Amino acid sequence: MTIRVAVAGATGKMGRLAERLIEGADDLEPHASLDSSTPLEGMRGADVLFDVTSPAASPDIVRYAVDAGIPVVVGTSGWTSERIAGIRRLVTAELEAGRRGAVLFVPNFSLGSVLGTAFARIAAPFYASIEIIEAHHAGKTDSPSGTATRTAELIGDARREAGPVAAPHADQRARGQLVAGVPVHSLRMDGLLARQDVVLGGAGETLTLTHTTLSEDSYAAGILHALRTAPTAEGVSVGLDAILDLGLGTGA
């Protein structure tokens, strides 16, 4: 079966990458290319919508797709757990009414990034001091990144029994933004694509988990897997790890 894909944010870097991948795949075909001037009705008839727009535009686009019964893969950053909860309620209502409903939020399509976040979650219960430093190119408009936010939320969840992360002097702006109790420091500068360091500290040692994105090619496998999975999915999933078997057991 050929999967018809509509791309929202088609003129951006991720949108252009997705369209190249779709055109090169035997089981995918382009259905619509949407930008800020294109009516949302253009996505109707697609088997899946790939949303890589902006934090301001994405919520309306996702809600429209859910209402139209189109599964969505969301690569747009800026989706907090609270905002995702609102979409989860909307999708649940669609499913209870006997209609289609599926949204997959993917903060990062890189397998290495997904593994780095999974490793941080595994390590988190063993270290009380944890901070995240994330760096992206100067053109990235939001901060913290969706990947850093997702990592911090999973760390907070993993430390639910061990206690909150130690974040002294959190009232000082230089200490970063607290996300799920974890200080997150964001860099936006020329010369970078993307990098994340999760630094965990304990008695007499530190552990640093680093993932560096060297090119957009690292996103290709994750994008294709998400697009192929979404048409048969149900409900709301968060993270590429939700549709991948990382082989890390329940700790991942």
XYZ file of N, CA and C in Angstrom:
756
model
N 0.841 -1.195 0.000
C 0.000 0.000 0.000
C 0.875 1.244 0.000
N 0.554 2.179 -0.853
C 1.281 3.445 -0.904
C 0.651 4.426 0.078
N 1.473 5.057 0.888
C 1.011 6.000 1.907
C 1.114 7.418 1.353
N -0.008 8.117 1.317
C -0.041 9.499 0.823
C 0.269 10.441 1.977
N 1.292 11.276 1.811
C 1.780 12.128 2.890
C 1.607 13.599 2.540
N 0.967 14.332 3.448
C 0.904 15.787 3.353
C 1.954 16.365 4.302
N 2.670 17.369 3.855
C 3.721 17.987 4.660
C 3.329 19.429 4.966
N 3.182 19.744 6.246
C 2.936 21.114 6.690
C 4.257 21.697 7.161
N 4.634 22.820 6.567
C 5.956 23.376 6.804
C 6.908 22.937 5.713
N 6.361 22.772 4.515
C 7.114 22.186 3.408
C 8.273 23.051 2.940
N 8.259 24.348 3.240
C 9.323 25.219 2.761
C 10.495 25.310 3.731
N 10.354 24.734 4.927
C 11.440 24.742 5.896
C 12.428 23.618 5.654
N 13.524 23.600 6.422
C 14.569 22.586 6.225
C 14.034 21.174 6.429
N 13.295 20.967 7.531
C 12.778 19.631 7.802
C 11.706 19.244 6.800
N 10.899 20.219 6.380
C 9.875 19.942 5.383
C 10.478 19.530 4.054
N 11.531 20.237 3.641
C 12.194 19.891 2.382
C 12.864 18.525 2.476
N 13.463 18.233 3.641
C 14.061 16.906 3.835
C 13.002 15.820 3.734
N 11.860 16.028 4.401
C 10.785 15.041 4.366
C 10.297 14.807 2.941
N 10.145 15.869 2.173
C 9.648 15.708 0.812
C 10.650 14.941 -0.052
N 11.945 15.155 0.152
C 12.943 14.380 -0.586
C 12.863 12.899 -0.223
N 12.667 12.630 1.073
C 12.563 11.238 1.520
C 11.311 10.578 0.963
N 10.209 11.308 0.959
C 8.945 10.772 0.453
C 9.063 10.450 -1.041
N 9.655 11.362 -1.781
C 9.795 11.149 -3.226
C 10.721 9.982 -3.541
N 11.672 9.696 -2.650
C 12.612 8.609 -2.895
C 12.175 7.260 -2.362
N 11.028 7.207 -1.671
C 10.557 5.950 -1.081
C 9.501 5.303 -1.964
N 9.602 4.005 -2.158
C 8.661 3.288 -3.017
C 7.257 3.212 -2.424
N 7.164 3.233 -1.085
C 5.863 3.052 -0.445
C 5.237 4.354 0.040
N 5.846 5.498 -0.300
C 5.298 6.802 0.075
C 5.101 7.643 -1.175
N 4.102 8.523 -1.124
C 3.933 9.459 -2.232
C 3.469 10.808 -1.694
N 3.928 11.914 -2.301
C 3.511 13.244 -1.843
C 2.037 13.497 -2.158
N 1.316 14.002 -1.169
C -0.101 14.322 -1.353
C -0.318 15.833 -1.419
N 0.331 16.579 -0.516
C 0.184 18.030 -0.497
C 1.378 18.643 0.212
N 1.785 19.813 -0.273
C 2.840 20.601 0.366
C 2.205 21.882 0.890
N 2.181 22.020 2.206
C 1.497 23.143 2.826
C 2.507 24.108 3.423
N 2.292 25.410 3.185
C 3.077 26.435 3.854
C 2.125 27.403 4.534
N 2.635 28.527 5.015
C 1.808 29.442 5.801
C 0.682 30.071 4.989
N 0.768 30.020 3.664
C -0.271 30.619 2.827
C -1.243 29.599 2.251
N -1.046 28.319 2.572
C -1.871 27.256 1.996
C -3.042 26.915 2.909
N -4.267 26.842 2.391
C -5.404 26.439 3.227
C -5.198 25.041 3.793
N -5.617 24.843 5.032
C -5.437 23.550 5.674
C -6.237 22.447 4.994
N -7.274 22.841 4.246
C -8.071 21.843 3.536
C -7.220 21.000 2.578
N -6.064 21.520 2.219
C -5.199 20.801 1.286
C -4.701 19.468 1.814
N -4.721 19.293 3.139
C -4.243 18.021 3.697
C -5.285 16.911 3.600
N -6.545 17.260 3.349
C -7.604 16.243 3.311
C -7.341 15.225 2.205
N -7.557 13.967 2.538
C -7.278 12.886 1.608
C -5.940 12.231 1.842
N -5.115 12.828 2.702
C -3.811 12.235 3.011
C -3.976 11.079 3.984
N -3.043 10.148 3.941
C -3.019 9.040 4.903
C -2.289 9.431 6.180
N -1.435 10.444 6.089
C -0.711 10.939 7.258
C -0.265 12.370 6.982
N -0.269 13.184 8.024
C 0.242 14.547 7.941
C 1.558 14.618 8.699
N 2.563 15.208 8.078
C 3.854 15.448 8.723
C 3.934 16.936 9.031
N 3.917 17.289 10.324
C 3.877 18.691 10.742
C 5.249 19.131 11.260
N 5.892 20.028 10.519
C 7.146 20.645 10.955
C 7.029 22.147 10.690
N 6.131 22.776 11.436
C 5.850 24.195 11.232
C 6.509 25.026 12.335
N 5.729 25.689 13.136
C 6.243 26.525 14.219
C 5.404 26.280 15.460
N 5.956 26.575 16.649
C 5.170 26.369 17.877
C 3.845 27.127 17.873
N 3.797 28.267 17.182
C 2.560 29.049 17.143
C 1.517 28.439 16.214
N 1.968 27.876 15.100
C 1.038 27.351 14.098
C 0.642 25.904 14.335
N 1.523 25.136 14.928
C 1.325 23.684 15.032
C 0.029 23.265 15.724
N -0.364 23.870 16.865
C -1.577 23.387 17.541
C -2.822 23.401 16.660
N -3.047 24.480 15.905
C -4.227 24.555 15.044
C -4.150 23.526 13.924
N -2.960 23.301 13.388
C -2.780 22.328 12.315
C -3.071 20.926 12.810
N -2.552 20.597 13.988
C -2.766 19.253 14.541
C -4.238 19.032 14.853
N -4.879 20.027 15.460
C -6.315 19.885 15.768
C -7.135 19.713 14.500
N -6.800 20.447 13.458
C -7.524 20.314 12.194
C -7.375 18.895 11.646
N -6.149 18.372 11.676
C -5.907 17.027 11.154
C -6.657 15.975 11.959
N -6.654 16.118 13.280
C -7.376 15.160 14.129
C -8.862 15.202 13.795
N -9.409 16.388 13.649
C -10.829 16.537 13.316
C -11.142 15.930 11.949
N -10.148 15.972 11.038
C -10.346 15.417 9.695
C -10.055 13.919 9.638
N -9.643 13.324 10.763
C -9.372 11.901 10.798
C -8.056 11.509 10.158
N -7.104 12.452 10.115
C -5.805 12.193 9.501
C -4.759 11.970 10.586
N -4.097 10.826 10.617
C -3.017 10.614 11.576
C -1.913 11.649 11.378
N -1.274 12.055 12.476
C -0.285 13.130 12.417
C 1.037 12.689 13.035
N 2.121 13.033 12.364
C 3.465 12.949 12.938
C 3.924 14.378 13.171
N 4.160 14.736 14.427
C 4.514 16.110 14.789
C 6.005 16.193 15.085
N 6.717 16.916 14.237
C 8.123 17.170 14.473
C 8.383 18.582 14.934
N 7.328 19.370 15.085
C 7.455 20.750 15.546
C 7.815 20.781 17.022
N 8.750 21.630 17.377
C 9.159 21.762 18.769
C 8.167 22.647 19.530
N 8.334 22.729 20.843
C 7.520 23.614 21.657
C 6.294 22.972 22.276
N 6.103 21.668 22.084
C 4.950 20.977 22.666
C 5.291 20.511 24.084
N 4.683 21.140 25.069
C 4.885 20.743 26.458
C 3.931 19.601 26.808
N 4.157 18.987 27.958
C 3.295 17.885 28.393
C 1.858 18.358 28.571
N 1.677 19.615 29.006
C 0.321 20.145 29.200
C -0.404 20.292 27.865
N 0.306 20.782 26.851
C -0.320 20.957 25.543
C -0.606 19.608 24.889
N 0.302 18.669 25.081
C 0.073 17.327 24.545
C -1.143 16.688 25.212
N -1.327 16.957 26.513
C -2.481 16.405 27.228
C -3.788 16.881 26.596
N -3.820 18.119 26.127
C -5.020 18.630 25.460
C -5.310 17.871 24.173
N -4.281 17.567 23.401
C -4.462 16.791 22.178
C -4.865 15.359 22.505
N -4.320 14.819 23.582
C -4.684 13.451 23.988
C -6.183 13.370 24.295
N -6.717 14.376 24.967
C -8.167 14.385 25.247
C -8.959 14.451 23.949
N -8.504 15.246 23.011
C -9.189 15.377 21.723
C -9.167 14.058 20.950
N -8.020 13.401 20.910
C -7.889 12.138 20.198
C -8.717 11.053 20.874
N -8.719 11.036 22.202
C -9.520 10.050 22.940
C -11.000 10.189 22.607
N -11.458 11.433 22.516
C -12.862 11.674 22.170
C -13.167 11.154 20.765
N -12.241 11.319 19.831
C -12.441 10.803 18.471
C -12.537 9.278 18.475
N -11.656 8.640 19.222
C -11.662 7.175 19.274
C -12.927 6.650 19.942
N -13.364 7.319 20.999
C -14.584 6.889 21.685
C -15.812 7.051 20.808
N -15.741 7.979 19.852
C -16.852 8.187 18.925
C -16.773 7.260 17.712
N -15.760 6.387 17.704
C -15.624 5.431 16.614
C -14.911 5.971 15.395
N -14.246 7.118 15.562
C -13.499 7.701 14.450
C -11.998 7.454 14.628
N -11.224 7.776 13.581
C -9.783 7.607 13.640
C -9.163 8.700 14.492
N -8.067 8.365 15.165
C -7.358 9.362 15.946
C -5.969 8.882 16.300
N -4.950 9.537 15.771
C -3.573 9.159 16.077
C -2.656 10.360 15.906
N -1.872 10.662 16.931
C -0.869 11.721 16.849
C 0.408 11.205 17.490
N 1.507 11.269 16.742
C 2.812 10.868 17.250
C 3.686 12.115 17.341
N 4.026 12.510 18.572
C 4.916 13.653 18.793
C 6.358 13.139 18.844
N 7.207 13.683 17.994
C 8.598 13.242 17.943
C 9.509 14.451 18.139
N 10.033 14.659 19.352
C 10.931 15.793 19.578
C 12.206 15.718 18.753
N 12.670 14.496 18.452
C 13.896 14.342 17.667
C 13.817 13.025 16.901
N 14.084 13.086 15.600
C 13.979 11.894 14.762
C 15.285 11.100 14.691
N 16.315 11.559 15.375
C 17.598 10.872 15.358
C 17.593 9.704 16.328
N 18.019 8.538 15.861
C 18.088 7.366 16.724
C 19.070 7.602 17.867
N 20.207 8.230 17.569
C 21.192 8.502 18.611
C 20.649 9.391 19.693
N 19.847 10.390 19.317
C 19.241 11.275 20.306
C 18.250 10.524 21.181
N 17.458 9.655 20.555
C 16.491 8.857 21.312
C 17.210 7.960 22.315
N 18.304 7.351 21.890
C 19.076 6.500 22.792
C 19.705 7.314 23.914
N 20.217 8.507 23.586
C 20.798 9.357 24.616
C 19.799 9.715 25.694
N 18.580 10.039 25.282
C 17.522 10.352 26.246
C 17.159 9.120 27.073
N 17.101 7.951 26.426
C 16.792 6.718 27.149
C 17.873 6.399 28.175
N 19.134 6.600 27.807
C 20.233 6.352 28.743
C 20.159 7.311 29.930
N 19.782 8.577 29.668
C 19.662 9.554 30.748
C 18.562 9.155 31.725
N 17.476 8.616 31.193
C 16.385 8.174 32.063
C 16.821 6.989 32.928
N 17.593 6.087 32.350
C 18.079 4.940 33.114
C 19.014 5.395 34.239
N 19.879 6.378 33.937
C 20.878 6.828 34.914
C 20.296 7.746 35.987
N 19.193 8.422 35.680
C 18.670 9.477 36.548
C 18.423 9.058 38.002
N 17.881 7.879 38.295
C 17.633 7.531 39.700
C 18.898 7.427 40.549
N 20.051 7.315 39.906
C 21.298 7.109 40.636
C 22.049 8.402 40.939
N 21.584 9.529 40.395
C 22.281 10.808 40.569
C 21.280 11.905 40.932
N 21.563 12.620 42.003
C 20.661 13.684 42.433
C 20.909 14.987 41.682
N 22.147 15.196 41.235
C 22.491 16.422 40.502
C 22.479 16.138 39.003
N 21.561 16.786 38.303
C 21.443 16.570 36.855
C 21.125 17.899 36.180
N 21.857 18.222 35.138
C 21.569 19.419 34.352
C 21.734 19.093 32.869
N 21.050 19.867 32.029
C 21.080 19.655 30.588
C 21.588 20.913 29.906
N 22.518 20.736 28.991
C 22.988 21.828 28.138
C 22.656 21.448 26.705
N 21.833 22.256 26.054
C 21.474 21.949 24.668
C 21.861 23.125 23.789
N 22.416 22.813 22.630
C 22.890 23.848 21.713
C 22.337 23.593 20.313
N 21.860 24.659 19.685
C 21.337 24.571 18.324
C 21.799 25.771 17.504
N 21.563 25.684 16.218
C 21.899 26.761 15.296
C 21.138 28.033 15.649
N 21.653 29.157 15.196
C 21.084 30.454 15.565
C 19.663 30.644 15.047
N 19.282 29.899 14.023
C 17.955 30.071 13.451
C 16.841 29.388 14.220
N 17.168 28.571 15.202
C 16.122 27.891 15.981
C 15.478 28.906 16.917
N 14.174 29.091 16.783
C 13.501 30.187 17.485
C 13.035 29.838 18.883
N 12.874 28.554 19.203
C 12.350 28.190 20.511
C 13.454 27.629 21.406
N 13.274 27.800 22.693
C 14.176 27.195 23.674
C 13.415 27.058 24.989
N 13.680 26.012 25.780
C 14.542 24.883 25.451
C 14.008 24.105 24.248
N 14.854 23.280 23.689
C 14.439 22.459 22.556
C 13.439 21.405 23.005
N 12.704 20.874 22.045
C 11.771 19.796 22.372
C 12.478 18.567 22.904
N 13.675 18.307 22.380
C 14.447 17.151 22.861
C 14.845 17.335 24.314
N 15.333 18.540 24.657
C 15.738 18.803 26.043
C 14.540 18.744 26.984
N 13.414 19.282 26.541
C 12.201 19.240 27.358
C 11.776 17.797 27.606
N 11.777 16.989 26.558
C 11.408 15.576 26.693
C 12.383 14.846 27.617
N 13.675 15.118 27.460
C 14.679 14.478 28.314
C 14.467 14.845 29.772
N 14.235 16.139 30.032
C 14.033 16.602 31.407
C 12.780 15.983 32.017
N 11.713 15.885 31.241
C 10.477 15.301 31.762
C 10.663 13.824 32.106
N 11.402 13.104 31.269
C 11.653 11.687 31.561
C 12.576 11.518 32.760
N 13.529 12.425 32.921
C 14.395 12.387 34.096
C 13.570 12.629 35.358
N 12.700 13.644 35.307
C 11.836 13.920 36.456
C 10.958 12.738 36.802
N 10.427 12.072 35.772
C 9.590 10.897 35.995
C 10.401 9.754 36.603
N 11.638 9.585 36.120
C 12.482 8.491 36.611
C 12.907 8.706 38.065
N 12.919 9.960 38.509
C 13.343 10.263 39.882
C 12.158 10.437 40.830
N 10.997 9.994 40.409
C 9.794 10.182 41.225
C 9.942 9.537 42.596
N 10.559 8.368 42.655
C 10.748 7.687 43.936
C 12.029 8.135 44.630
N 13.055 8.459 43.864
C 14.342 8.846 44.452
C 14.331 10.271 45.002
N 13.389 11.080 44.534
C 13.329 12.465 44.991
C 13.701 13.419 43.870
N 13.370 14.703 44.026
C 13.616 15.671 42.961
C 15.103 15.891 42.704
N 15.395 16.378 41.517
C 16.765 16.729 41.160
C 17.224 17.902 42.018
N 18.475 17.848 42.474
C 19.045 18.957 43.235
C 19.395 20.088 42.277
N 18.773 21.243 42.449
C 18.996 22.384 41.562
C 19.187 23.642 42.398
N 20.342 23.800 43.055
C 20.564 24.952 43.925
C 20.566 26.271 43.158
N 20.137 27.324 43.840
C 20.135 28.688 43.295
C 19.294 28.799 42.019
N 18.221 28.052 41.974
C 17.389 28.039 40.773
C 16.709 29.374 40.516
N 16.704 30.264 41.503
C 16.092 31.576 41.320
C 16.966 32.516 40.488
N 18.206 32.149 40.246
C 19.106 32.980 39.457
C 18.964 32.641 37.978
N 18.812 33.644 37.125
C 18.547 33.415 35.708
C 19.667 32.639 35.023
N 20.897 32.825 35.482
C 22.025 32.128 34.866
C 21.995 30.629 35.131
N 21.119 30.184 36.035
C 21.035 28.764 36.364
C 20.161 27.993 35.383
N 19.652 28.686 34.384
C 18.858 28.007 33.362
C 17.382 27.954 33.715
N 16.596 27.376 32.810
C 15.158 27.223 33.019
C 14.878 25.845 33.593
N 14.059 25.808 34.640
C 13.702 24.519 35.226
C 12.606 23.855 34.400
N 12.884 22.647 33.964
C 11.902 21.822 33.252
C 11.792 20.521 34.023
N 10.628 20.273 34.598
C 10.427 19.095 35.453
C 11.468 19.052 36.567
N 11.868 20.235 37.039
C 12.835 20.330 38.121
C 14.288 20.230 37.694
N 14.542 20.079 36.385
C 15.908 19.932 35.867
C 16.357 21.237 35.211
N 17.485 21.820 35.620
C 17.978 23.025 34.945
C 18.385 22.724 33.504
N 17.882 23.523 32.576
C 18.205 23.366 31.159
C 18.808 24.673 30.660
N 19.968 24.582 30.044
C 20.692 25.736 29.519
C 20.710 25.642 27.995
N 20.291 26.694 27.318
C 20.183 26.675 25.862
C 21.182 27.625 25.220
N 21.878 27.118 24.193
C 22.753 27.931 23.361
C 22.148 28.021 21.968
N 22.173 29.222 21.376
C 21.733 29.424 20.005
C 22.823 30.230 19.307
N 23.555 29.585 18.405
C 24.695 30.273 17.816
C 25.088 29.678 16.469
N 25.774 30.498 15.675
C 26.267 30.042 14.385
C 27.326 28.957 14.581
N 27.447 28.091 13.582
C 28.450 27.047 13.622
C 27.969 25.736 14.207
N 26.727 25.712 14.710
C 26.174 24.507 15.323
C 24.978 24.007 14.529
N 24.719 22.720 14.600
C 23.449 22.170 14.136
C 22.639 21.776 15.365
N 23.084 20.767 16.102
C 22.399 20.396 17.347
C 23.326 19.541 18.205
N 23.261 19.768 19.511
C 24.030 18.976 20.471
C 23.307 19.019 21.805
N 23.328 17.928 22.515
C 22.769 17.892 23.865
C 23.718 17.139 24.793
N 23.987 17.758 25.948
C 24.765 17.130 27.013
C 23.889 17.011 28.248
N 23.750 15.803 28.757
C 23.100 15.578 30.043
C 24.222 15.257 31.032
N 24.404 16.134 32.022
C 25.482 15.965 32.989
C 24.887 15.514 34.314
N 25.308 14.351 34.777
C 24.819 13.773 36.032
C 25.978 13.741 37.023
N 25.755 14.252 38.237
C 26.807 14.327 39.229
C 26.481 13.563 40.488
N 27.492 12.864 41.026
C 27.360 12.149 42.288
C 28.622 12.305 43.099
N 28.725 11.608 44.181
C 29.886 11.712 45.061
C 31.151 11.296 44.314
N 32.044 12.256 44.082
C 33.334 11.972 43.479
C 33.328 11.675 41.999
N 32.202 11.918 41.284
C 32.182 11.603 39.852
C 31.092 12.365 39.116
N 31.272 12.486 37.827
C 30.209 12.969 36.946
C 30.104 12.019 35.759
N 28.912 11.950 35.204
C 28.649 11.170 34.002
C 28.012 12.109 32.994
N 28.592 12.213 31.799
C 28.053 13.084 30.764
C 27.621 12.257 29.563
N 26.373 12.424 29.192
C 25.819 11.744 28.016
C 25.655 12.794 26.923
N 26.404 12.629 25.847
C 26.438 13.631 24.784
C 25.936 13.054 23.473
N 25.059 13.806 22.822
C 24.666 13.467 21.454
C 24.888 14.687 20.575
N 25.564 14.491 19.460
C 25.847 15.577 18.527
C 25.262 15.241 17.163
N 24.473 16.146 16.615
C 23.932 15.989 15.267
C 24.880 16.673 14.295
N 25.431 15.899 13.370
C 26.407 16.427 12.425
C 25.773 16.821 11.094
N 24.672 16.192 10.744
C 23.963 16.557 9.520
C 22.514 16.117 9.639
N 21.680 16.656 8.765
C 20.263 16.309 8.777
C 20.011 14.874 8.321
N 21.036 14.222 7.782
C 20.880 12.820 7.383
C 20.514 11.934 8.571
N 20.882 12.373 9.779
C 20.597 11.568 10.973
C 19.102 11.437 11.237
N 18.298 12.325 10.645
C 16.849 12.293 10.874
C 16.106 11.368 9.924
N 16.750 10.947 8.845
C 16.042 10.266 7.761
C 15.346 8.988 8.211
N 16.074 8.099 8.882
C 15.486 6.809 9.262
C 14.299 7.004 10.208
N 14.412 7.943 11.142
C 13.324 8.188 12.081
C 12.091 8.764 11.417
N 12.294 9.687 10.477
C 11.156 10.266 9.754
C 10.415 9.186 8.970
N 11.159 8.378 8.236
C 10.525 7.336 7.422
C 9.780 6.330 8.299
N 10.377 5.943 9.414
C 9.722 4.973 10.299
C 8.429 5.551 10.870
N 8.462 6.822 11.272
C 7.270 7.455 11.835
C 6.162 7.570 10.793
N 6.506 7.954 9.567
C 5.502 8.095 8.511
C 4.874 6.751 8.167
N 5.655 5.697 8.232
C 5.123 4.363 7.915
C 4.302 3.777 9.054
N 4.567 4.241 10.267
C 3.855 3.717 11.439
C 2.535 4.433 11.685
N 2.495 5.734 11.453
C 1.345 6.556 11.838
C 0.002 6.123 11.245
N -0.078 5.709 9.975
C -1.394 5.393 9.412
C -2.146 4.283 10.130
N -1.459 3.386 10.803
C -2.125 2.295 11.510
C -2.093 2.480 13.023
N -1.599 3.617 13.486
C -1.500 3.869 14.929
C -2.833 4.368 15.479
N -2.964 4.296 16.799
C -4.127 4.841 17.496
C -3.651 5.546 18.761
N -4.329 6.635 19.107
C -4.001 7.345 20.326
C -2.834 8.295 20.145
N -2.300 8.771 21.263
C -1.200 9.744 21.273
C 0.058 9.079 21.806
N 1.143 9.211 21.074
C 2.445 8.697 21.510
C 3.438 9.847 21.523
N 4.412 9.758 22.411
C 5.431 10.801 22.522
C 6.800 10.152 22.419
N 7.588 10.606 21.469
C 8.946 10.118 21.317
C 9.059 8.998 20.309
N 10.159 9.009 19.573
C 10.408 7.949 18.620
C 10.543 6.604 19.308
N 10.971 6.632 20.568
C 11.126 5.385 21.324
C 9.797 4.660 21.526
N 8.685 5.406 21.406
C 7.369 4.780 21.574
C 7.049 3.814 20.451
N 7.709 3.971 19.299
C 7.432 3.086 18.164
C 8.677 2.299 17.754
N 9.711 2.346 18.586
C 10.929 1.585 18.337
C 11.185 0.625 19.484
N 11.739 -0.534 19.178
C 12.187 -1.448 20.234
C 13.676 -1.185 20.434
N 13.998 -0.415 21.500
C 15.392 -0.054 21.755
C 16.155 -1.159 22.461
N 15.462 -2.204 22.887
C 16.137 -3.308 23.543
C 16.638 -2.973 24.925
N 16.023 -1.974 25.561
C 16.472 -1.535 26.878
C 15.487 -1.895 27.973
N 14.471 -2.683 27.648
C 13.503 -3.098 28.666
C 12.639 -1.936 29.095
N 11.983 -2.090 30.245
C 11.040 -1.087 30.727
C 11.730 0.194 31.118
N 13.036 0.145 31.405
C 13.742 1.356 31.813
C 13.838 2.396 30.723
N 13.669 2.012 29.461
C 13.750 2.961 28.369
C 12.453 3.705 28.170
